[in-house]
Each structure stands twice: as structure tokens, then as C-alpha cells.
Coordinates of C-alpha atoms in Angstrom, one line a residue:
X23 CA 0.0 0.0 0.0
X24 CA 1.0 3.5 -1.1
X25 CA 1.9 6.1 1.7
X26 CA -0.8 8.2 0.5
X27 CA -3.3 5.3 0.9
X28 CA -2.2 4.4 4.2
X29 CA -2.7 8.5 5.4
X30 CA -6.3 8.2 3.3
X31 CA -7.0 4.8 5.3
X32 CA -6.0 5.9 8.6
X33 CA -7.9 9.3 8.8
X34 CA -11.1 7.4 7.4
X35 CA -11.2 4.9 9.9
X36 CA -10.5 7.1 12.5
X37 CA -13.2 9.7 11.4
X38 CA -15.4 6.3 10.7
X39 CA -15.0 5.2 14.5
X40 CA -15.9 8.4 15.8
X41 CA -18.9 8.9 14.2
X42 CA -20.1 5.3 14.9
X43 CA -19.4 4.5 18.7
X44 CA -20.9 8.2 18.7
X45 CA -24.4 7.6 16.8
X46 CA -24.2 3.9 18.8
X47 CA -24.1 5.2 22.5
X48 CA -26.8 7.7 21.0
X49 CA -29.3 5.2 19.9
X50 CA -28.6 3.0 23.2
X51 CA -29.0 6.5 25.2
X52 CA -32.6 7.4 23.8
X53 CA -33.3 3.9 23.6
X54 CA -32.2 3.5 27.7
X55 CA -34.0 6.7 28.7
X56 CA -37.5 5.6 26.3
X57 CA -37.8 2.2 27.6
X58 CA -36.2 2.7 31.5
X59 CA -39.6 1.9 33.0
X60 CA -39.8 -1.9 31.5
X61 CA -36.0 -2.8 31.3
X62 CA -35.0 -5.2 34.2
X63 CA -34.2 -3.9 37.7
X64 CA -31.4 -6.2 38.0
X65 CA -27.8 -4.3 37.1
X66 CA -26.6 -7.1 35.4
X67 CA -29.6 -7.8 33.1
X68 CA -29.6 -3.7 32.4
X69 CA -26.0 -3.7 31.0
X70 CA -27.3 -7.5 28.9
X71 CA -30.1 -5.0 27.9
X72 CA -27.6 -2.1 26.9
X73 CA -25.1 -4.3 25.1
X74 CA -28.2 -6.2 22.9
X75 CA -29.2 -3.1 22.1
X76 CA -25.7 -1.2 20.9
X77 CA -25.3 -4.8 19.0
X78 CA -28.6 -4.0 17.5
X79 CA -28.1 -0.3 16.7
X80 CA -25.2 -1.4 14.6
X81 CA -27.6 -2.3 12.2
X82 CA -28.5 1.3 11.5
X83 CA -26.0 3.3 12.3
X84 CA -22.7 1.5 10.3
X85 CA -23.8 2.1 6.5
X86 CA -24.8 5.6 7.9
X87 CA -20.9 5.9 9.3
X88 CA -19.0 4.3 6.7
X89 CA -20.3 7.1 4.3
X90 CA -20.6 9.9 7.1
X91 CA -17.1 8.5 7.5
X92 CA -15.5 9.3 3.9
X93 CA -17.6 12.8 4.0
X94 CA -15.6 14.0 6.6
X95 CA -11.9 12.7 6.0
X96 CA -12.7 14.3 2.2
X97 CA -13.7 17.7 3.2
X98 CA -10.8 18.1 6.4
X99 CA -8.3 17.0 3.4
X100 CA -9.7 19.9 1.5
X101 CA -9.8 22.4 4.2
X102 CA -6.2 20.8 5.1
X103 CA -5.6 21.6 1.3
X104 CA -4.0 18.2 1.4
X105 CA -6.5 17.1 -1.4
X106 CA -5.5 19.8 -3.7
X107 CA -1.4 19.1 -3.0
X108 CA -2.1 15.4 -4.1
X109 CA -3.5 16.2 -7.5
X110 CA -0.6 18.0 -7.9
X111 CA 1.5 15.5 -6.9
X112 CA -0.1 13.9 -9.9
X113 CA -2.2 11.2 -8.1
X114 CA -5.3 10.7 -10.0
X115 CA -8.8 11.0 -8.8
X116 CA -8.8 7.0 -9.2
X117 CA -6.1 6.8 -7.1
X118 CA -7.4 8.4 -4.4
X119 CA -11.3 7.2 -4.4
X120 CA -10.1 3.6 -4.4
X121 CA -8.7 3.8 -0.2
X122 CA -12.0 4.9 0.4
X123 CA -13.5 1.9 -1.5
X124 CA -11.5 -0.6 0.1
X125 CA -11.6 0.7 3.2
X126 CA -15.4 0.7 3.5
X127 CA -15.5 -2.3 1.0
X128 CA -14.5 -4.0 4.3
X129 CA -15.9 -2.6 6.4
X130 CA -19.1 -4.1 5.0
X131 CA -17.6 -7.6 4.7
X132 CA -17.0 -7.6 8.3
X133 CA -20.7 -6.9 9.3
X134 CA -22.2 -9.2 6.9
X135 CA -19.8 -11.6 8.5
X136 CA -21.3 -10.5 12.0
X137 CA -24.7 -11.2 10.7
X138 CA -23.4 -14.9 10.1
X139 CA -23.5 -15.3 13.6
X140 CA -25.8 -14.7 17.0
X141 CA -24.9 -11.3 15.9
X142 CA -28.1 -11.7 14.2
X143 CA -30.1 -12.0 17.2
X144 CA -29.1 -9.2 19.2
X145 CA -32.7 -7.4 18.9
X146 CA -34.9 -10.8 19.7
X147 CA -32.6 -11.0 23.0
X148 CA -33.0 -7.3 24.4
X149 CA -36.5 -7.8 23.9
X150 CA -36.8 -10.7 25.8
X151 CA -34.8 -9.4 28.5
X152 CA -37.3 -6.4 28.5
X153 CA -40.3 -8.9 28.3
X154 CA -39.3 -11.3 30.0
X155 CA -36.0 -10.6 32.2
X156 CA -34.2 -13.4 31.0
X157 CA -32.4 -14.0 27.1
X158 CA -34.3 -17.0 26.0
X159 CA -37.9 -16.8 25.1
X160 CA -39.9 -20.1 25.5
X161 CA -42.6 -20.4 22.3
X162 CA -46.0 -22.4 23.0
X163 CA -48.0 -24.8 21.1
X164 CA -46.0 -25.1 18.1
X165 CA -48.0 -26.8 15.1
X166 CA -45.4 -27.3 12.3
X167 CA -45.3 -29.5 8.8
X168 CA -41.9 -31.0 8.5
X169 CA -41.8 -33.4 4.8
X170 CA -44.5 -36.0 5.9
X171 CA -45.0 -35.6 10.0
X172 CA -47.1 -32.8 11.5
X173 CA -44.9 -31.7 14.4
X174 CA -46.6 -30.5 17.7
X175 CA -44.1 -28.7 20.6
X176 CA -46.1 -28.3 24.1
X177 CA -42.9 -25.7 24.8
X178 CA -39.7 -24.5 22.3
X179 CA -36.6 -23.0 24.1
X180 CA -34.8 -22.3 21.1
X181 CA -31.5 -21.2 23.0
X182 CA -31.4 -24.6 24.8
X183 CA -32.5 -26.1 21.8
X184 CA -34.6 -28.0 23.3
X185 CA -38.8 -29.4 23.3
X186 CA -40.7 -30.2 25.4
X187 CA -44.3 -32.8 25.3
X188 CA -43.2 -33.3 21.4
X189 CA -45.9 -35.5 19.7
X190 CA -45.0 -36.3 15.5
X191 CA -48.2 -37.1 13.2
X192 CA -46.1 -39.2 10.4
X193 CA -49.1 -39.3 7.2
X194 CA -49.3 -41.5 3.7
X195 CA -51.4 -39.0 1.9
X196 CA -54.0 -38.1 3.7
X197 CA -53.9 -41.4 6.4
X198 CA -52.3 -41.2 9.3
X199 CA -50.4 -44.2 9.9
X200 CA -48.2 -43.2 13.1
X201 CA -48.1 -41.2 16.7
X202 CA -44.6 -40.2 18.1
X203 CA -45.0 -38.9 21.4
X204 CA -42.0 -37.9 23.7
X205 CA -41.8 -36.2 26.6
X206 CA -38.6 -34.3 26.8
X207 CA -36.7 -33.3 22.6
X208 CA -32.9 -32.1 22.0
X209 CA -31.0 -30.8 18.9
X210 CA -28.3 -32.8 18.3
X211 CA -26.2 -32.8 15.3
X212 CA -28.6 -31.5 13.2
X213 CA -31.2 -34.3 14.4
X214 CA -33.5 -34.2 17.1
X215 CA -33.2 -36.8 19.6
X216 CA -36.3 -37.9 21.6
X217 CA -36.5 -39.5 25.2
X218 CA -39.2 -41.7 26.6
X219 CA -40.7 -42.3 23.2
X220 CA -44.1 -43.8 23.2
X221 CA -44.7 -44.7 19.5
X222 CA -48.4 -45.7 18.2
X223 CA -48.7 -47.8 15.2
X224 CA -51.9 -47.1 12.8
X225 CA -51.9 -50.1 10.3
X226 CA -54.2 -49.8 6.9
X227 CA -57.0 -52.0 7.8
X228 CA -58.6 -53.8 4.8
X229 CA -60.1 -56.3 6.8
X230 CA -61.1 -58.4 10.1
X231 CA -57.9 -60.5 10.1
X232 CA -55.6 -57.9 9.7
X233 CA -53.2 -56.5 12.6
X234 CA -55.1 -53.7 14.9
X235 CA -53.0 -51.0 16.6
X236 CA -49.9 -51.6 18.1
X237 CA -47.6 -49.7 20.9
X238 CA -44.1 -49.7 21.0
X239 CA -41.7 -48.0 23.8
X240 CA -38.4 -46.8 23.1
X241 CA -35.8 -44.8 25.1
X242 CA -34.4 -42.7 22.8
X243 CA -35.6 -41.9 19.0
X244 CA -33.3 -39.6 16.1
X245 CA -35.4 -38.1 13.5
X246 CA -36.4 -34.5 11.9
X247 CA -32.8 -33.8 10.4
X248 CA -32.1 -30.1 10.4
X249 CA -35.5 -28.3 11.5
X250 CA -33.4 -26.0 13.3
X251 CA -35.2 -24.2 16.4
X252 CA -34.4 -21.0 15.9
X253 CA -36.0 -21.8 12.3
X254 CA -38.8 -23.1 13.7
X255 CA -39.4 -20.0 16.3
X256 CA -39.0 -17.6 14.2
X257 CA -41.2 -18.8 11.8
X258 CA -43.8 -19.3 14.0
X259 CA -43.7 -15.6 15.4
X260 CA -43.9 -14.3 11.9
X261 CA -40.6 -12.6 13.8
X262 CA -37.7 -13.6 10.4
X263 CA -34.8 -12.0 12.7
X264 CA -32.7 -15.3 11.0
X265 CA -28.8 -14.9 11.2
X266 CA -27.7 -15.2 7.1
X267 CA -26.7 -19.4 7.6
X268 CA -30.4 -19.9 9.6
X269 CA -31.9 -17.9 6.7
X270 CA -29.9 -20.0 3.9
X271 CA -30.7 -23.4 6.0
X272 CA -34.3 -22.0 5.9
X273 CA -35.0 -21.2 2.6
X274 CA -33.6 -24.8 1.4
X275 CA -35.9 -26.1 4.3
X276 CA -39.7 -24.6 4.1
X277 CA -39.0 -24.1 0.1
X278 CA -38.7 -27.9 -0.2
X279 CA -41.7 -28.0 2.3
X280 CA -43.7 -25.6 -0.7
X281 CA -43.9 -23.3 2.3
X282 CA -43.8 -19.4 0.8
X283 CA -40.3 -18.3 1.4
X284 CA -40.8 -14.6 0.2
X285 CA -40.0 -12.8 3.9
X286 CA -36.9 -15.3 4.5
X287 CA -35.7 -13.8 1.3
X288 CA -36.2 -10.4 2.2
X289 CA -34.4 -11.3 5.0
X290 CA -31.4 -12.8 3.4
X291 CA -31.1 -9.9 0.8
X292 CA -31.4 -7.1 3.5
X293 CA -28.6 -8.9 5.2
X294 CA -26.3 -10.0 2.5
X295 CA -27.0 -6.5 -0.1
X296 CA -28.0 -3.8 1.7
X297 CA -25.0 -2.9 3.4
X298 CA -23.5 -2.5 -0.1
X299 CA -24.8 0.8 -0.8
X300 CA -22.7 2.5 1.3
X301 CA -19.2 1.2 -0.8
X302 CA -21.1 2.4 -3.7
X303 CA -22.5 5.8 -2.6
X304 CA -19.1 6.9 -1.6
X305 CA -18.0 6.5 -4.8
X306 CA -21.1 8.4 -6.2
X307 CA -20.5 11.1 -3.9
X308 CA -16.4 11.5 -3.9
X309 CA -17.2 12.0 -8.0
X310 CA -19.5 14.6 -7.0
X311 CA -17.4 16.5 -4.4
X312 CA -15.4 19.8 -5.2
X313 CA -11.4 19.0 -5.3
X314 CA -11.3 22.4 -3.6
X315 CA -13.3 24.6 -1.4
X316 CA -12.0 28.5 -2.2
X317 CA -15.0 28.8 -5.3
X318 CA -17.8 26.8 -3.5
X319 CA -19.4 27.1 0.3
X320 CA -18.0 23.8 1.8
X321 CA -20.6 23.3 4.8
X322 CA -23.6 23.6 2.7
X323 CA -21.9 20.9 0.1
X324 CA -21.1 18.5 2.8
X325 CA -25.1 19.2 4.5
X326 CA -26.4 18.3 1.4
X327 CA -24.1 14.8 0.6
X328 CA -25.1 13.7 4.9
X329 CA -28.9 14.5 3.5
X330 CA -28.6 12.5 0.4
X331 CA -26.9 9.7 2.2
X332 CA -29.6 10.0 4.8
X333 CA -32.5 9.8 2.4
X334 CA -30.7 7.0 0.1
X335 CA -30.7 4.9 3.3
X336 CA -34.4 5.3 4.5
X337 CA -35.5 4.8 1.0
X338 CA -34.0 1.7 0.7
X339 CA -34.5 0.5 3.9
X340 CA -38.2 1.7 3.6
X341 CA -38.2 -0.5 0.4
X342 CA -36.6 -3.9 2.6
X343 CA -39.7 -3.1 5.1
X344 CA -41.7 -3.3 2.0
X345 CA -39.9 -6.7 0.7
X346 CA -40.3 -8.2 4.0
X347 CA -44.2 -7.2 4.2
X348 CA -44.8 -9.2 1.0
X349 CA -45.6 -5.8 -0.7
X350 CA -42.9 -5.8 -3.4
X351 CA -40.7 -8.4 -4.1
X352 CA -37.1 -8.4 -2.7
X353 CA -35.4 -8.5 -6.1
X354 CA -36.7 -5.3 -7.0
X355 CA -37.0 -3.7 -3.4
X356 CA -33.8 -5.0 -2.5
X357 CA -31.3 -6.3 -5.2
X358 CA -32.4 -4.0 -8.2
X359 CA -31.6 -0.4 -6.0
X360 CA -28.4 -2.2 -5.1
X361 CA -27.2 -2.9 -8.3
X362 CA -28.7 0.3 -10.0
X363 CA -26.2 1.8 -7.6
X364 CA -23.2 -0.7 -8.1
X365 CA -23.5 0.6 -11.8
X366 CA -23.7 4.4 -11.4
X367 CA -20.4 4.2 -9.3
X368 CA -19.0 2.1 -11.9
X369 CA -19.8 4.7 -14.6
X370 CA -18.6 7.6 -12.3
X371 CA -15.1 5.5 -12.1
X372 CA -14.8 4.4 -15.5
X373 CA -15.6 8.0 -16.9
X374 CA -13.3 9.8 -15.2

């Protein structure tokens, strides 16, 4: 790396860090003082609460910083008139927009990486420690279709990953030909293991000589490969806070199932695309930007590139609401703003 990209890269992510641990506390402030009458008495819960909910705020607040980010470091070079010295230094405009690029470029990566993870479920846990005082949320009579069993959970804790009173409906067609019932269900390699197994055989009965019903009694009982809890919680609250492997895991899941996958996709596409508009609006915006500020009125040029990266953000994350809602489809909602963006940067780059 040049020296010139290592002073670009340096100021950036200094100016970037700023701005976000400073629009981070400030959600988690307004969010603290808003909600102070139902957050947990205990001190230890209220800092759970606080972290959750700074985890959360990243969400909003990093696209927003990454670009607020390059905004600043551009205009103190050109105040600095350190902008102006490297064009004459003969360092191209190129030159100079990629450290930005890169920087931010992964900047991105790293959060979609976070959102591989619990990461994901940052919001799901402060709310249940504001509900509930305590991380894990139990779900209640669970009624799910999983390939030819109808699956019925008494209780779901999916942080233990664990059921309880489980009873599986196994069907050929539209007979029903077996009862599973358990008392006590753990995730396990991808398979759920049941204990204390009662297991009711209904044969086809064509006539008096055939076999009747018949009981058996196991100890324990693997089946169900990969219907993942938190899958099966979330789907079930209509709440699709799915980290980006539950999400892919759950698409491949309910879409063999022929259950509508349209909000997991939402999901998945505001996780995996959406941060990218931030790489490609700095791009769109250092194009735009004076290379000096003696001829133009620098605060009311760098008020209006914060407003345009403010309304660019709500408008596409007012269109992800809309993809999630089943009101427009995620590849145009999502995916076709992203890559509408993606190519005016490229033109921007390739033009100059």
C-alpha cells in the first residue's frame, strides 16, 4: 500500500470510529432513557439489555458511518488543502477514491460476517430481556409441517435447543399411519433426539384378520434432520430476525416443504446487499465533491451529501420493510436499487 493510501485509510477509519461508537451510545441513550420503565431492575440484566441493544443499533448506524465517515476525512483533506497538493503531486482522482473503496468495502464484509452469527439475534434477546428478564424466550404450542409428520411442541426453548411434550403425526397422503409422542426433545447434530418415546402404530386396515393397533416404547428416537429451532421460532412468530446461515438453512428447508419463502428472502437480501450501498454511494459522492473549497461554500456541500446519504438509506430500507411485508418483491425492493447503484459508481469510475 501506497503512503498516501495508508494516510487516506488511517484518517477514514479514525473519522469512521468516531462517528459510529458516537451515533451507537446515542441510539442505546434514547433507547435506555424511552424504555427505563420496563428494562430489568437487575444491574446485570440492564448492562445485557444495553449491550443487545448497541449490538442491535449497529444495524442502522454502520452504512450511515461508513459514508458519514469518507464525507468528513474528504472535506478536512480539502480544508487541510492536502487534497489539492495530491492532485498535484499527480495522483489521479482513481487513485485516491479507491482507499476509500477498500476501506469501506470492508468494512461491509465484516458486518455481513457478523450477521453470520448470533450477531443476528441481538434485537430478539433485548427484547426478551425487557419482556421477560431473562435471554431466552420459550414459544407455545408449536403446530409445524416438516416433509410427511405434522410436528406439535407443548414448549420450544430455542437457545437450549430443546422441546418439550413433542408428539410427530407421520401421514401417507392423507392417512395417518403413526403417533410419536415424547416427553422431553434435544438438537443434536442437526437431528433431534427424543426421550421416553411412546410410538403408536396405525396399520391400513382392509379387513377383520388384519393386525389392529400396536404400541411400542423406546428410550431414545433420532429423526427431523435439520428443522433447526431458531427456524422453527421464528417462523412461527412471523418474527424472520434469522442470522444469514439460519436464513440459507431456511430457505432450502420450508422451500422444499412448498412453504412461501418470500419474507426469509427479504431477510437474506437485506442482510447479504444492503449494506453495499454504502461502498457504492461513496464512490457516487467522492465523483460529485469539489477538489477544492475556495469557489464553493463547503458546509452547505457536505449538509447536502449527509442528506442525500440519509434519504438513500431510508429509502431503501423503507423499500426492505416493503420486501419483508410481501408488498414488493425483494429482487426489485432489494437487489435492483443495489445494483442500480453498483453501476452508477461504476460509470462515475470508468468515466473519469
Amino acid at each position: 500500500m501506497k503512503l498516501f493510501e495508508k494516510y487516506i485509510v488511517k484518517n477514514y477509519l479514525k473519522n469512521f470510529f468516531v462517528i459510529f461508537i458516537a451515533l451507537d451510545l446515542f441510539y442505546v441513550g434514547v433507547d435506555l432513557l424511552t424504555n427505563y420503565n420496563n428494562i430489568p431492575d437487575s444491574a446485570n440484566l440492564q448492562i445485557l439489555y444495553a449491550l443487545f441493544q448497541g449490538m442491535n443499533a449497529v444495524n442502522y448506524v454502520l452504512p450511515l458511518s461508513i459514508v458519514f465517515g469518507m464525507i468528513v476525512t474528504y472535506f478536512s483533506m480539502i480544508k487541510s488543502n492536502e487534497l489539492i497538493c495530491m492532485y498535484a503531486s499527480s495522483i489521479s482522482k482513481k487513485a485516491l477514491v479507491r482507499p476509500f473503496f477498500i476501506a469501506s468495502l470492508g468494512l461491509t464484509m465484516v458486518y455481513i460476517g457478523l450477521n453470520c452469527t448470533e450477531f443476528a439475534y441481538a434485537n430478539e434477546y433485548s427484547s426478551n430481556l425487557k419482556k421477560y428478564n431473562r435471554i431466552s424466550n420459550s414459544s407455545e404450542d408449536l403446530f409445524l409441517k416438516n416433509n410427511n409428520q405434522y410436528v406439535y411442541f407443548k414448549k420450544l426453548d430455542p437457545l437450549k435447543q430443546v422441546g418439550y411434550d413433542v408428539t410427530i403425526f407421520e401421514v401417507d397422503n392423507v392417512d395417518l399411519t403413526k403417533i410419536i409422542r415424547a416427553s422431553v426433545a434435544s438438537f443434536i447434530d442437526n437431528h433431534w433426539i427424543l426421550e421416553h418415546v411412546s410410538i403408536v402404530y396405525k396399520p391400513h386396515v382392509s379387513s377383520l384378520d388384519d393386525p389392529g393397533f400396536r404400541t411400542e416404547n423406546v428410550e431414545k428416537l433420532k429423526m427431523m434432520e435439520n428443522f433447526k429451532p431458531k427456524i422453527m421460532d421464528n417462523i412461527y412468530q412471523s418474527e424472520y430476525a434469522l442470522s444469514i446461515m439460519d436464513g440459507i438453512d431456511a430457505l432450502h428447508f420450508f422451500g422444499d416443504q412448498g412453504v412461501n419463502t418470500s419474507k426469509i428472502k427479504a431477510t437474506l437480501f437485506y442482510q447479504i446487499f444492503f449494506p453495499f450501498f454504502a461502498p457504492f454511494l461513496i464512490v457516487i459522492l467522492y465523483y460529485k465533491a469539489p477538489m477544492m473549497g475556495r469557489y464553493f461554500n463547503m458546509a452547505l456541500i457536505a449538509s447536502s451529501f449527509a442528506f442525500v446519504t440519509l434519504v438513500t438509506w431510508s429509502g431503501l430500507f423503507l423499500l426492505s420493510r416493503l420486501s419483508a411485508n410481501g408488498v414488493v418483491i425483494s429482487e426489485i425492493a432489494i437487489l435492483l436499487p443495489i445494483v442500480l447503484l453498483f453501476f452508477t459508481a461504476l460509470h462515475f469510475y470508468a468515466k473519469r
